[in-house]
Amino acid sequence: MRILLVGAGGVGTAITRIAARRDFFERMVVADYDLTRAEAAVAAVADAGGARFAAARVDASDEEAVTRLMADERCDVLLNATDPRFVMPLFRAALAAGAHYLDMAMSLSRPHPERPYELTGVMLGDEQFALDDRWREAGRLALVGMGVEPGLSDVFARYAADELFDTIEEIGVRDGANLTVDGYDFAPSFSIWTTIEECLNPPVVHEADRGWFTTAPFSEPEVFDFPAGIGPVECVNVEHEEVLLIPRRVKAGRVTFKYGLGEEFINALRVLHRIGLDRTDPVTVTAKDGTRVEVSPRDVVAACLPDPAALGDRMHGKTCAGTWVRGTRDGQPREVYLYHVVDNAWSMREYGCQAVVWQTAVNPVVALELVANGTWSGAGVLGPEAFTPRPFLDLLTAYDSPWGIREQRSA
């Protein structure tokens, strides 16, 4: 397998460090708009199979340039580690190159123009699923939403349906952490651009008898008790791909995604929204020398905050991603939480990566290994829940990254 990895930020860099310890691929080209970032990611794995890695510069928005790079490097899969703005050009470039494709976040949504907190507009991933026929005709696989959430959370949902339950009443992805960052009152552990997009868009809920519908941001608060000493965290509805993916393959009465944000974080996002700093459309700014430039307010916010990937040395605590499932087994009620915890101290010691980006990065590498050895195969646009889950979970454990199951109620 020859891989083009586009994006050498925190997650992309973590991907190289995880992949360097595995032997399932022949070559990985790490490409970024900033060549120095790509070169740094490659240099960091020089002592761990670095000969298989190379750095390149590419603009993720330039489909033709990405397609050419894939052809020049004879890459047969594109791994997208950029933010969701670049999903569609990279998705189309991989198809044009006749390659497979894998991402961790899907094409962007657009709220319903008149009733955004009731009805869906363009949903996450709609633009990708619209090209499913072309991917099937090409005989190529687009494995979408294969990070931790979405990704591992979808694998958990499919595993629960296949092996733990006879009927499922509700699937709820629940994400929480007790991470703190020394020296910062407000320091998101993941891309603020993506965080704003997820948290301020109308959350989507799926119900079997109603289909997909939306609610107001931060709706339906609940306190969820997370394992590994994290404890109770208030979680709220957030727009996320699992709600759009899981119902396609897993039968459940209700599917939700709730994120443990905390009141302070939610208030900060609300302020950004009220004053328009969450906007992506450019505004004109006049510099001191009179020069007029156009900038995106959201990009300004991102530039003012610390790089999440560089916070690992100041970060303490654990992050937990998981899928809560309620239903029946053998005629009896059952409720479980399938989860994956990463301790920041461990990920920094072992990989030099902070916990959140490492947890995101390990899952696409595991998936690529399953594709490379033929365990996972297919054609078309497919989410993680479309594949047999046990091989993924077994291999994840083999990556020294075990997962767990907590019974919420006796079977």
GROMACS .gro file of C-alpha atoms in nm:
model
  411
    1MET     CA    1   0.000   0.000   0.000
    2ARG     CA    2   0.122   0.348  -0.095
    3ILE     CA    3  -0.049   0.625   0.100
    4LEU     CA    4  -0.084   0.997   0.040
    5LEU     CA    5  -0.148   1.161   0.376
    6VAL     CA    6  -0.278   1.515   0.327
    7GLY     CA    7  -0.246   1.730   0.638
    8ALA     CA    8   0.056   1.744   0.870
    9GLY     CA    9  -0.108   1.914   1.166
   10GLY     CA   10  -0.159   1.748   1.504
   11VAL     CA   11  -0.359   1.448   1.380
   12GLY     CA   12  -0.148   1.402   1.066
   13THR     CA   13   0.172   1.407   1.268
   14ALA     CA   14   0.029   1.154   1.514
   15ILE     CA   15  -0.068   0.931   1.220
   16THR     CA   16   0.294   0.920   1.099
   17ARG     CA   17   0.423   0.829   1.445
   18ILE     CA   18   0.170   0.548   1.485
   19ALA     CA   19   0.211   0.417   1.130
   20ALA     CA   20   0.592   0.415   1.156
   21ARG     CA   21   0.564   0.123   1.399
   22ARG     CA   22   0.361  -0.089   1.154
   23ASP     CA   23   0.474  -0.269   0.838
   24PHE     CA   24   0.154  -0.294   0.631
   25PHE     CA   25   0.243  -0.013   0.387
   26GLU     CA   26   0.527   0.046   0.142
   27ARG     CA   27   0.535   0.426   0.139
   28MET     CA   28   0.361   0.723   0.298
   29VAL     CA   29   0.387   1.068   0.139
   30VAL     CA   30   0.307   1.339   0.394
   31ALA     CA   31   0.174   1.646   0.215
   32ASP     CA   32   0.076   1.986   0.350
   33TYR     CA   33   0.032   2.342   0.224
   34ASP     CA   34   0.318   2.428   0.462
   35LEU     CA   35   0.609   2.213   0.345
   36THR     CA   36   0.800   2.270   0.670
   37ARG     CA   37   0.519   2.101   0.866
   38ALA     CA   38   0.530   1.799   0.636
   39GLU     CA   39   0.908   1.783   0.663
   40ALA     CA   40   0.891   1.804   1.042
   41ALA     CA   41   0.641   1.517   1.058
   42VAL     CA   42   0.871   1.303   0.841
   43ALA     CA   43   1.183   1.398   1.035
   44ALA     CA   44   1.019   1.290   1.362
   45VAL     CA   45   0.995   0.928   1.240
   46ALA     CA   46   1.341   0.910   1.084
   47ASP     CA   47   1.456   0.659   1.344
   48ALA     CA   48   1.145   0.440   1.314
   49GLY     CA   49   1.118   0.331   0.954
   50GLY     CA   50   1.159   0.681   0.821
   51ALA     CA   51   1.282   0.562   0.482
   52ARG     CA   52   0.923   0.482   0.391
   53PHE     CA   53   0.815   0.844   0.447
   54ALA     CA   54   0.853   1.148   0.224
   55ALA     CA   55   0.737   1.509   0.247
   56ALA     CA   56   0.563   1.712  -0.023
   57ARG     CA   57   0.383   2.041  -0.062
   58VAL     CA   58   0.027   2.044  -0.189
   59ASP     CA   59  -0.275   2.273  -0.167
   60ALA     CA   60  -0.563   2.057  -0.043
   61SER     CA   61  -0.812   2.275  -0.229
   62ASP     CA   62  -0.640   2.211  -0.565
   63GLU     CA   63  -0.793   1.887  -0.695
   64GLU     CA   64  -0.570   1.868  -1.001
   65ALA     CA   65  -0.252   1.916  -0.799
   66VAL     CA   66  -0.356   1.644  -0.553
   67THR     CA   67  -0.444   1.407  -0.837
   68ARG     CA   68  -0.106   1.470  -1.002
   69LEU     CA   69   0.080   1.409  -0.677
   70MET     CA   70  -0.102   1.079  -0.631
   71ALA     CA   71  -0.009   0.972  -0.982
   72ASP     CA   72   0.354   1.080  -0.945
   73GLU     CA   73   0.389   0.888  -0.619
   74ARG     CA   74   0.177   0.592  -0.739
   75CYS     CA   75  -0.039   0.618  -0.428
   76ASP     CA   76  -0.338   0.386  -0.408
   77VAL     CA   77  -0.509   0.551  -0.110
   78LEU     CA   78  -0.557   0.909   0.008
   79LEU     CA   79  -0.582   0.966   0.383
   80ASN     CA   80  -0.739   1.304   0.457
   81ALA     CA   81  -0.616   1.462   0.782
   82THR     CA   82  -0.727   1.818   0.702
   83ASP     CA   83  -1.026   2.007   0.839
   84PRO     CA   84  -1.371   1.952   0.682
   85ARG     CA   85  -1.341   2.247   0.442
   86PHE     CA   86  -1.115   2.034   0.223
   87VAL     CA   87  -1.313   1.711   0.226
   88MET     CA   88  -1.476   1.748  -0.113
   89PRO     CA   89  -1.172   1.850  -0.322
   90LEU     CA   90  -0.968   1.568  -0.170
   91PHE     CA   91  -1.258   1.323  -0.204
   92ARG     CA   92  -1.293   1.408  -0.575
   93ALA     CA   93  -0.916   1.402  -0.631
   94ALA     CA   94  -0.890   1.048  -0.494
   95LEU     CA   95  -1.173   0.935  -0.721
   96ALA     CA   96  -1.009   1.101  -1.022
   97ALA     CA   97  -0.681   0.925  -0.937
   98GLY     CA   98  -0.853   0.586  -0.918
   99ALA     CA   99  -0.752   0.548  -0.555
  100HIS     CA  100  -0.924   0.456  -0.231
  101TYR     CA  101  -1.004   0.732   0.016
  102LEU     CA  102  -1.032   0.763   0.395
  103ASP     CA  103  -1.124   1.061   0.614
  104MET     CA  104  -1.210   1.137   0.976
  105ALA     CA  105  -1.470   1.410   0.918
  106MET     CA  106  -1.725   1.438   0.641
  107SER     CA  107  -1.845   1.707   0.402
  108LEU     CA  108  -1.999   2.010   0.568
  109SER     CA  109  -2.366   2.064   0.642
  110ARG     CA  110  -2.586   2.364   0.570
  111PRO     CA  111  -2.879   2.435   0.804
  112HIS     CA  112  -3.234   2.447   0.679
  113PRO     CA  113  -3.288   2.807   0.558
  114GLU     CA  114  -3.623   2.857   0.733
  115ARG     CA  115  -3.652   2.606   1.021
  116PRO     CA  116  -3.293   2.521   1.121
  117TYR     CA  117  -3.384   2.386   1.466
  118GLU     CA  118  -3.654   2.150   1.339
  119LEU     CA  119  -3.563   2.032   0.991
  120THR     CA  120  -3.238   1.919   0.835
  121GLY     CA  121  -3.092   2.107   0.542
  122VAL     CA  122  -2.785   1.965   0.373
  123MET     CA  123  -2.659   1.707   0.621
  124LEU     CA  124  -2.304   1.608   0.705
  125GLY     CA  125  -2.176   1.375   0.434
  126ASP     CA  126  -2.461   1.438   0.189
  127GLU     CA  127  -2.221   1.561  -0.080
  128GLN     CA  128  -2.009   1.250  -0.043
  129PHE     CA  129  -2.297   1.004  -0.046
  130ALA     CA  130  -2.428   1.177  -0.360
  131LEU     CA  131  -2.121   1.036  -0.541
  132ASP     CA  132  -2.163   0.680  -0.412
  133ASP     CA  133  -2.257   0.545  -0.757
  134ARG     CA  134  -1.937   0.682  -0.910
  135TRP     CA  135  -1.724   0.520  -0.641
  136ARG     CA  136  -1.903   0.189  -0.690
  137GLU     CA  137  -1.860   0.207  -1.066
  138ALA     CA  138  -1.489   0.273  -1.016
  139GLY     CA  139  -1.461  -0.023  -0.779
  140ARG     CA  140  -1.298   0.198  -0.518
  141LEU     CA  141  -1.368   0.239  -0.147
  142ALA     CA  142  -1.434   0.573   0.022
  143LEU     CA  143  -1.423   0.494   0.394
  144VAL     CA  144  -1.569   0.806   0.552
  145GLY     CA  145  -1.579   0.919   0.915
  146MET     CA  146  -1.301   0.683   1.030
  147GLY     CA  147  -1.152   0.874   1.324
  148VAL     CA  148  -1.250   0.820   1.684
  149GLU     CA  149  -1.583   1.006   1.671
  150PRO     CA  150  -1.703   0.934   1.411
  151GLY     CA  151  -1.512   0.613   1.357
  152LEU     CA  152  -1.446   0.397   1.658
  153SER     CA  153  -1.783   0.503   1.800
  154ASP     CA  154  -1.951   0.360   1.487
  155VAL     CA  155  -1.752   0.037   1.519
  156PHE     CA  156  -1.876   0.011   1.878
  157ALA     CA  157  -2.236   0.058   1.761
  158ARG     CA  158  -2.204  -0.219   1.501
  159TYR     CA  159  -2.032  -0.447   1.756
  160ALA     CA  160  -2.317  -0.393   2.003
  161ALA     CA  161  -2.575  -0.477   1.736
  162ASP     CA  162  -2.386  -0.786   1.619
  163GLU     CA  163  -2.277  -0.938   1.949
  164LEU     CA  164  -2.436  -0.776   2.253
  165PHE     CA  165  -2.804  -0.701   2.179
  166ASP     CA  166  -3.110  -0.858   2.020
  167THR     CA  167  -3.294  -0.526   1.996
  168ILE     CA  168  -3.163  -0.172   2.043
  169GLU     CA  169  -3.379   0.109   2.173
  170GLU     CA  170  -3.115   0.382   2.180
  171ILE     CA  171  -2.756   0.445   2.077
  172GLY     CA  172  -2.589   0.751   2.223
  173VAL     CA  173  -2.230   0.845   2.149
  174ARG     CA  174  -2.091   1.014   2.460
  175ASP     CA  175  -1.759   1.199   2.471
  176GLY     CA  176  -1.605   1.341   2.789
  177ALA     CA  177  -1.270   1.427   2.946
  178ASN     CA  178  -1.107   1.574   3.253
  179LEU     CA  179  -0.824   1.740   3.061
  180THR     CA  180  -0.670   2.061   3.191
  181VAL     CA  181  -0.406   2.283   3.029
  182ASP     CA  182  -0.156   2.474   3.242
  183GLY     CA  183  -0.148   2.847   3.174
  184TYR     CA  184  -0.467   2.876   2.970
  185ASP     CA  185  -0.823   2.957   3.073
  186PHE     CA  186  -0.953   2.864   2.726
  187ALA     CA  187  -0.751   2.619   2.518
  188PRO     CA  188  -0.948   2.371   2.305
  189SER     CA  189  -0.780   2.032   2.273
  190PHE     CA  190  -0.890   2.000   1.909
  191SER     CA  191  -0.920   2.233   1.609
  192ILE     CA  192  -1.128   2.535   1.712
  193TRP     CA  193  -1.243   2.571   1.350
  194THR     CA  194  -1.397   2.224   1.360
  195THR     CA  195  -1.521   2.266   1.717
  196ILE     CA  196  -1.714   2.582   1.629
  197GLU     CA  197  -1.863   2.410   1.325
  198GLU     CA  198  -1.982   2.111   1.527
  199CYS     CA  199  -2.107   2.295   1.833
  200LEU     CA  200  -2.292   2.590   1.680
  201ASN     CA  201  -2.466   2.409   1.397
  202PRO     CA  202  -2.808   2.257   1.472
  203PRO     CA  203  -2.753   1.909   1.624
  204VAL     CA  204  -2.913   1.620   1.438
  205VAL     CA  205  -3.108   1.340   1.606
  206HIS     CA  206  -3.236   1.023   1.440
  207GLU     CA  207  -3.549   0.836   1.546
  208ALA     CA  208  -3.674   0.525   1.372
  209ASP     CA  209  -4.030   0.653   1.328
  210ARG     CA  210  -3.931   1.011   1.243
  211GLY     CA  211  -3.602   0.999   1.056
  212TRP     CA  212  -3.349   1.279   1.093
  213PHE     CA  213  -3.443   1.609   1.256
  214THR     CA  214  -3.264   1.892   1.433
  215THR     CA  215  -3.271   2.067   1.769
  216ALA     CA  216  -3.119   2.384   1.912
  217PRO     CA  217  -2.745   2.382   1.994
  218PHE     CA  218  -2.654   2.241   2.337
  219SER     CA  219  -3.000   2.084   2.381
  220GLU     CA  220  -3.101   1.792   2.606
  221PRO     CA  221  -2.827   1.829   2.871
  222GLU     CA  222  -2.753   1.520   3.077
  223VAL     CA  223  -2.484   1.416   3.323
  224PHE     CA  224  -2.293   1.109   3.209
  225ASP     CA  225  -2.053   0.923   3.436
  226PHE     CA  226  -1.734   0.847   3.240
  227PRO     CA  227  -1.494   0.565   3.337
  228ALA     CA  228  -1.125   0.564   3.428
  229GLY     CA  229  -1.165   0.825   3.699
  230ILE     CA  230  -1.303   1.096   3.471
  231GLY     CA  231  -1.638   1.089   3.646
  232PRO     CA  232  -1.962   1.282   3.586
  233VAL     CA  233  -1.960   1.535   3.301
  234GLU     CA  234  -2.256   1.730   3.164
  235CYS     CA  235  -2.308   1.641   2.797
  236VAL     CA  236  -2.520   1.820   2.536
  237ASN     CA  237  -2.639   1.752   2.182
  238VAL     CA  238  -2.384   1.846   1.916
  239GLU     CA  239  -2.393   1.797   1.538
  240HIS     CA  240  -2.184   1.491   1.453
  241GLU     CA  241  -2.148   1.235   1.178
  242GLU     CA  242  -2.239   0.926   1.381
  243VAL     CA  243  -2.604   1.028   1.384
  244LEU     CA  244  -2.596   1.037   1.004
  245LEU     CA  245  -2.396   0.715   0.965
  246ILE     CA  246  -2.505   0.462   1.227
  247PRO     CA  247  -2.876   0.444   1.126
  248ARG     CA  248  -2.774   0.342   0.774
  249ARG     CA  249  -2.656   0.002   0.902
  250VAL     CA  250  -2.772  -0.041   1.261
  251LYS     CA  251  -3.138  -0.064   1.360
  252ALA     CA  252  -3.208   0.150   1.667
  253GLY     CA  253  -3.503   0.345   1.800
  254ARG     CA  254  -3.297   0.660   1.859
  255VAL     CA  255  -2.941   0.778   1.783
  256THR     CA  256  -2.775   1.085   1.938
  257PHE     CA  257  -2.434   1.241   1.988
  258LYS     CA  258  -2.356   1.432   2.308
  259TYR     CA  259  -2.033   1.606   2.394
  260GLY     CA  260  -1.907   1.694   2.741
  261LEU     CA  261  -1.823   2.059   2.686
  262GLY     CA  262  -1.874   2.223   3.025
  263GLU     CA  263  -2.056   2.549   3.099
  264GLU     CA  264  -1.749   2.771   3.054
  265PHE     CA  265  -1.672   2.630   2.710
  266ILE     CA  266  -2.034   2.657   2.598
  267ASN     CA  267  -2.051   3.020   2.713
  268ALA     CA  268  -1.734   3.104   2.519
  269LEU     CA  269  -1.881   2.954   2.201
  270ARG     CA  270  -2.205   3.144   2.251
  271VAL     CA  271  -2.014   3.472   2.282
  272LEU     CA  272  -1.821   3.399   1.963
  273HIS     CA  273  -2.151   3.337   1.788
  274ARG     CA  274  -2.320   3.651   1.921
  275ILE     CA  275  -2.045   3.880   1.797
  276GLY     CA  276  -2.003   3.700   1.465
  277LEU     CA  277  -1.660   3.551   1.523
  278ASP     CA  278  -1.784   3.206   1.425
  279ARG     CA  279  -1.845   3.321   1.066
  280THR     CA  280  -1.642   3.175   0.780
  281ASP     CA  281  -1.726   3.432   0.512
  282PRO     CA  282  -1.450   3.699   0.484
  283VAL     CA  283  -1.473   4.048   0.631
  284THR     CA  284  -1.260   4.343   0.525
  285VAL     CA  285  -0.999   4.461   0.775
  286THR     CA  286  -0.781   4.772   0.740
  287ALA     CA  287  -0.424   4.736   0.866
  288LYS     CA  288  -0.223   5.020   1.023
  289ASP     CA  289  -0.054   5.096   0.691
  290GLY     CA  290  -0.392   5.133   0.522
  291THR     CA  291  -0.378   4.797   0.349
  292ARG     CA  292  -0.719   4.636   0.323
  293VAL     CA  293  -0.734   4.258   0.353
  294GLU     CA  294  -1.014   4.006   0.370
  295VAL     CA  295  -1.007   3.756   0.657
  296SER     CA  296  -1.244   3.494   0.795
  297PRO     CA  297  -1.345   3.575   1.156
  298ARG     CA  298  -1.322   3.207   1.247
  299ASP     CA  299  -0.968   3.191   1.112
  300VAL     CA  300  -0.879   3.489   1.331
  301VAL     CA  301  -1.013   3.307   1.637
  302ALA     CA  302  -0.804   3.003   1.545
  303ALA     CA  303  -0.493   3.219   1.502
  304CYS     CA  304  -0.542   3.374   1.846
  305LEU     CA  305  -0.563   3.040   2.027
  306PRO     CA  306  -0.276   2.800   2.095
  307ASP     CA  307  -0.216   2.514   1.853
  308PRO     CA  308  -0.391   2.214   2.014
  309ALA     CA  309  -0.116   1.981   1.896
  310ALA     CA  310   0.144   2.182   2.089
  311LEU     CA  311  -0.038   2.166   2.424
  312GLY     CA  312   0.064   1.814   2.523
  313ASP     CA  313   0.340   1.917   2.766
  314ARG     CA  314   0.094   2.143   2.951
  315MET     CA  315  -0.199   1.903   2.940
  316HIS     CA  316  -0.309   1.669   3.217
  317GLY     CA  317  -0.584   1.410   3.243
  318LYS     CA  318  -0.768   1.163   3.024
  319THR     CA  319  -1.009   1.172   2.733
  320CYS     CA  320  -1.285   0.916   2.676
  321ALA     CA  321  -1.480   0.839   2.359
  322GLY     CA  322  -1.755   0.583   2.364
  323THR     CA  323  -2.094   0.454   2.265
  324TRP     CA  324  -2.376   0.397   2.512
  325VAL     CA  325  -2.633   0.140   2.402
  326ARG     CA  326  -2.967   0.047   2.560
  327GLY     CA  327  -3.186  -0.244   2.450
  328THR     CA  328  -3.257  -0.611   2.520
  329ARG     CA  329  -3.068  -0.939   2.522
  330ASP     CA  330  -3.242  -1.275   2.563
  331GLY     CA  331  -3.561  -1.094   2.657
  332GLN     CA  332  -3.396  -0.896   2.936
  333PRO     CA  333  -3.308  -0.525   2.946
  334ARG     CA  334  -2.942  -0.442   2.893
  335GLU     CA  335  -2.745  -0.120   2.895
  336VAL     CA  336  -2.371  -0.091   2.820
  337TYR     CA  337  -2.106   0.170   2.751
  338LEU     CA  338  -1.830   0.070   2.510
  339TYR     CA  339  -1.538   0.306   2.550
  340HIS     CA  340  -1.180   0.398   2.468
  341VAL     CA  341  -0.970   0.605   2.710
  342VAL     CA  342  -0.634   0.771   2.645
  343ASP     CA  343  -0.423   0.916   2.924
  344ASN     CA  344  -0.232   1.224   2.807
  345ALA     CA  345   0.071   1.127   3.014
  346TRP     CA  346   0.086   0.792   2.830
  347SER     CA  347   0.040   0.933   2.477
  348MET     CA  348   0.302   1.202   2.539
  349ARG     CA  349   0.549   0.953   2.683
  350GLU     CA  350   0.499   0.691   2.413
  351TYR     CA  351   0.439   0.906   2.102
  352GLY     CA  352   0.499   1.271   2.191
  353CYS     CA  353   0.136   1.349   2.099
  354GLN     CA  354  -0.139   1.489   2.318
  355ALA     CA  355  -0.425   1.252   2.399
  356VAL     CA  356  -0.705   1.390   2.182
  357VAL     CA  357  -0.509   1.401   1.856
  358TRP     CA  358  -0.350   1.061   1.926
  359GLN     CA  359  -0.689   0.904   1.998
  360THR     CA  360  -0.821   1.042   1.670
  361ALA     CA  361  -0.516   0.934   1.471
  362VAL     CA  362  -0.486   0.571   1.578
  363ASN     CA  363  -0.818   0.466   1.426
  364PRO     CA  364  -0.755   0.551   1.058
  365VAL     CA  365  -0.420   0.373   1.079
  366VAL     CA  366  -0.590   0.059   1.214
  367ALA     CA  367  -0.851   0.085   0.937
  368LEU     CA  368  -0.585   0.124   0.667
  369GLU     CA  369  -0.411  -0.189   0.791
  370LEU     CA  370  -0.738  -0.382   0.765
  371VAL     CA  371  -0.788  -0.253   0.410
  372ALA     CA  372  -0.428  -0.335   0.318
  373ASN     CA  373  -0.457  -0.698   0.433
  374GLY     CA  374  -0.802  -0.743   0.277
  375THR     CA  375  -0.995  -0.789   0.602
  376TRP     CA  376  -1.204  -0.483   0.523
  377SER     CA  377  -1.299  -0.437   0.158
  378GLY     CA  378  -1.575  -0.290  -0.052
  379ALA     CA  379  -1.667  -0.030  -0.308
  380GLY     CA  380  -1.866   0.290  -0.273
  381VAL     CA  381  -1.903   0.544   0.005
  382LEU     CA  382  -1.919   0.353   0.332
  383GLY     CA  383  -1.896   0.441   0.699
  384PRO     CA  384  -1.718   0.231   0.966
  385GLU     CA  385  -2.045   0.068   1.073
  386ALA     CA  386  -2.060  -0.106   0.734
  387PHE     CA  387  -1.774  -0.341   0.829
  388THR     CA  388  -1.732  -0.638   1.061
  389PRO     CA  389  -1.624  -0.480   1.390
  390ARG     CA  390  -1.436  -0.756   1.572
  391PRO     CA  391  -1.119  -0.746   1.353
  392PHE     CA  392  -1.092  -0.371   1.409
  393LEU     CA  393  -1.130  -0.399   1.787
  394ASP     CA  394  -0.879  -0.685   1.805
  395LEU     CA  395  -0.624  -0.491   1.600
  396LEU     CA  396  -0.680  -0.175   1.804
  397THR     CA  397  -0.584  -0.374   2.113
  398ALA     CA  398  -0.276  -0.504   1.930
  399TYR     CA  399  -0.175  -0.139   1.879
  400ASP     CA  400  -0.143  -0.121   2.260
  401SER     CA  401  -0.467   0.075   2.275
  402PRO     CA  402  -0.728  -0.141   2.454
  403TRP     CA  403  -1.098  -0.063   2.473
  404GLY     CA  404  -1.353  -0.153   2.740
  405ILE     CA  405  -1.716  -0.240   2.810
  406ARG     CA  406  -1.903  -0.126   3.119
  407GLU     CA  407  -2.235  -0.286   3.204
  408GLN     CA  408  -2.475  -0.010   3.304
  409ARG     CA  409  -2.742  -0.260   3.397
  410SER     CA  410  -2.733  -0.634   3.462
  411ALA     CA  411  -2.805  -0.846   3.156
   0.00000   0.00000   0.00000
